[in-house]
Structure formats: C-alpha cells, structure tokens
Amino acid sequence: MIDADPGNRQEMASFLANYGVQVIAQLQNVEQLPADSWHVPTACRWWWSTLDPAPHDNLKKVAALVRQHPSVSFFVLVAGGRSDPVDGSDPLGVREFVQLPIDASKFSAGIERCAHVHGMGKKARIIHMVPTVGGCGSTSVACNIAASLARTSKAVLVDMDLVRGAVASSFDLRPRYTIADLMESAEKLDNQMLDNALAIHQNSKLAILARPDLPEDTQRVNGPGLVRLTNVLGRMFDYVVLDSLMSVDPLYASAIHTADLNVIVMQLNVPSAKNAERYIGALRRMGIESSKIRIVVNRFGEEGLGTSSPMK
Ligand SMILES: Nc1ncnc2c1ncn2[C@@H]1O[C@H](COP(=O)(O)OP(=O)(O)OP(=O)(O)O)[C@@H](O)[C@H]1O
Ligand SMILES: [Mg+2]
C-alpha cells in the first residue's frame, strides 16, 4: 500500500483488516518498492495507492506498474471533489478506482469483486439464528442445522450468545480458545490462528467457535473484530451459522447485515410472537429484504407448550 501520509496508511490498513485483507507493506512512494516484492507468491495480489500529492505523475507511475504486472489487482484511491484524473474510466487496467472519502458498501463490493478474481471470494452462506424468547429453542435449531450442513459441506457454528451461550457444551466440547481470542490480533487473523481456535465435533465434522469462558472476556468481542472474523470464515467455509441473540446493538447489527438469512426462532405463544413481530419490524427498518428473513416455529403442535399464562 502506497500513501504519502503515514496516518492515512495506518487508517487504511485497519480499514482493510476489517475486510480480511492483510497489508504486507506500507510505503511512502512507488520508488520505495523493493524490486523483488513482486516475486513473493502471496504478495501483491492487490495494490493500493492514493495519487496524492501529485495525481497525474503518480497515475503515470501506477499505469506503468499495471502494464508490467497484469495479474495484480490495482486499487487507486482518488480524492473526491476534485476533477478525476481518469474521468471515471479505466484506460489503464486499474481494477478499481475508489473515491475518497470511502463509501463502505461500494468499497466492500470492490473488494469482493477482486477476491473472486483471485479465487478468494466469499463463498459461505451466513445463517444468523435469533431467538425471540429465552428457551424457545434457537440454539437447538442452530446446532442441528449446522451439524446437518457439516455432513455434506464445510460448516462452522459460532456462539454469539457471549455470556450464556451453550454451543460448545451442546456438543460436549471444551475448546481451549474462544471467539474472544480471535479479536486481539487485529491485522493478523489468518487461517492458522482460526484452525487453532476452532474445535471440531468428530461425528459431524462441524467446526465450532465457542463463547468466552469468562463472562468478563465478552467485552473483548467487538464489531470490527466480528466483521473481520465473519469475512475470514466466509472464505474458509461453505456455511457460517451464528447462534445469536435478539439484539440490534452494533455487534449484532453487523451480523444482521452480513447474513444471507436471518432465521427467527419462535414458539406459538404471545410473548414470542410479539417479539418476532417487533424484531422483523426492526429488520425492515434496517433495510433487510424479506427474502433474507425466515421464521422457524419450534415445538409446533406440542401439547401444553406456551399456552398457559401466569397472569391468567
Ligand atoms: N423441538 C424441540 N423439542 C424438544 N425439546 C426442545 C426442542 N427445541 C428445544 N428444546 C429444548 O428446550 C430447551 C431450550 O432450548 P435452547 O437452549 O435451544 O433454546 P434457546 O432459544 O437457545 O434458549 P436461550 O434463551 O437459553 O438461548 C433445551 O432443553 C432444548 O433441549
Ligand atoms: Mg440459545
């Protein structure tokens, strides 16, 4: 990544880490680039550069590199509000021009396009399981869905009920590392770290990421860390199942947005139905399409469940 300003470079590196992109070198200008850096197999699949402070000169330099390295995806950041040095077209083969300030959704779409080109695209379907009242069976449904998916595909189940979660114990596992341990290493979350943290349920081959052992460790789990984690898991697995909570806190809102399916688990009683309705309203207001929302009615038809009310 090339940017004349060290503050911008650091900010960009953290921003990219949120999308699972690891920056291997931050340089001040093109001239600082070591000649052999292009030969490292994993290096330089991506290239990030701002054109400041001399947009036209720098664009020429980048254009020369684009011609020399056709297999590298070049991202060029262009300050907004100024005449675009390339008029929005792509005469040079630069893969993406990104307007500053960055529009997060366009930017992540650009990253996904590039990841696909390099065979590193998100492939997982993300299923976000949400209970509407305590004990309605969302963890049971999440565990069963994840375990059945794992029999035919690569699936991981993540416990996002961070204090009370019971995913690992449902499978009789006591993992050494948990979701909280994957939050620290901001820019270094890689496949090997994940392999150490994921416990495998031998019968189903389901991978499991447990909630923290100590309740106070839940505070280490944060929004950017979770987005990063979901991005990396999304590239490793076919299915990512999140056993979650009914919440719209930033942590859970990011899960709602990244999910391909938000599955709401309810039982046929008034509190559960009311909460399901309230939550679906919130999802709609957050802009989630109906096609991404499903309702599971658990324990349907069981006699005596949820029909009595203590107020009667
Ligand atoms: N379809 C079902 N048939 C029989 N028992 C069930 C069914 N679904 C859930 N249970 C039982 O109900 C209890 C609560 O289920 P579970 O822990 O999955 O609910 P939850 O919604 O995740 O609850 P929590 O609010 O604690 O997260 C468990 O003992 C589980 O075994
Ligand atoms: Mg649960």
PDB file of C-alpha atoms and ligand atoms in Angstrom, residues 129 131 133-140 142 159 161 164-167 243-245, ligand 2:
ATOM      1  CA  MET A 129     -30.178 -17.621  14.156  1.00  0.00           C
ATOM      2  CA  PRO A 131     -34.311 -16.448  19.489  1.00  0.00           C
ATOM      3  CA  VAL A 133     -37.769 -15.553  23.980  1.00  0.00           C
ATOM      4  CA  GLY A 134     -35.490 -17.471  26.354  1.00  0.00           C
ATOM      5  CA  GLY A 135     -35.576 -21.204  25.800  1.00  0.00           C
ATOM      6  CA  CYS A 136     -37.531 -21.092  22.527  1.00  0.00           C
ATOM      7  CA  GLY A 137     -35.017 -23.497  21.007  1.00  0.00           C
ATOM      8  CA  SER A 138     -32.837 -21.298  18.827  1.00  0.00           C
ATOM      9  CA  THR A 139     -29.591 -22.914  19.999  1.00  0.00           C
ATOM     10  CA  SER A 140     -31.045 -26.386  19.422  1.00  0.00           C
ATOM     11  CA  ALA A 142     -28.799 -23.733  15.177  1.00  0.00           C
ATOM     12  CA  ASP A 159     -21.610 -18.916  19.523  1.00  0.00           C
ATOM     13  CA  ASP A 161     -24.644 -15.688  22.896  1.00  0.00           C
ATOM     14  CA  ARG A 164     -24.786 -17.640  28.430  1.00  0.00           C
ATOM     15  CA  GLY A 165     -24.068 -19.489  25.193  1.00  0.00           C
ATOM     16  CA  ALA A 166     -24.151 -23.275  25.238  1.00  0.00           C
ATOM     17  CA  VAL A 167     -22.970 -24.266  21.780  1.00  0.00           C
ATOM     18  CA  ASP A 243     -26.161 -18.703  17.203  1.00  0.00           C
ATOM     19  CA  SER A 244     -27.128 -15.181  18.143  1.00  0.00           C
ATOM     20  CA  LEU A 245     -29.377 -13.007  20.298  1.00  0.00           C
TER      21      LEU A 245
HETATM   22 MG    MG B   2     -29.560 -20.158  22.973  1.00  0.00          MG
END
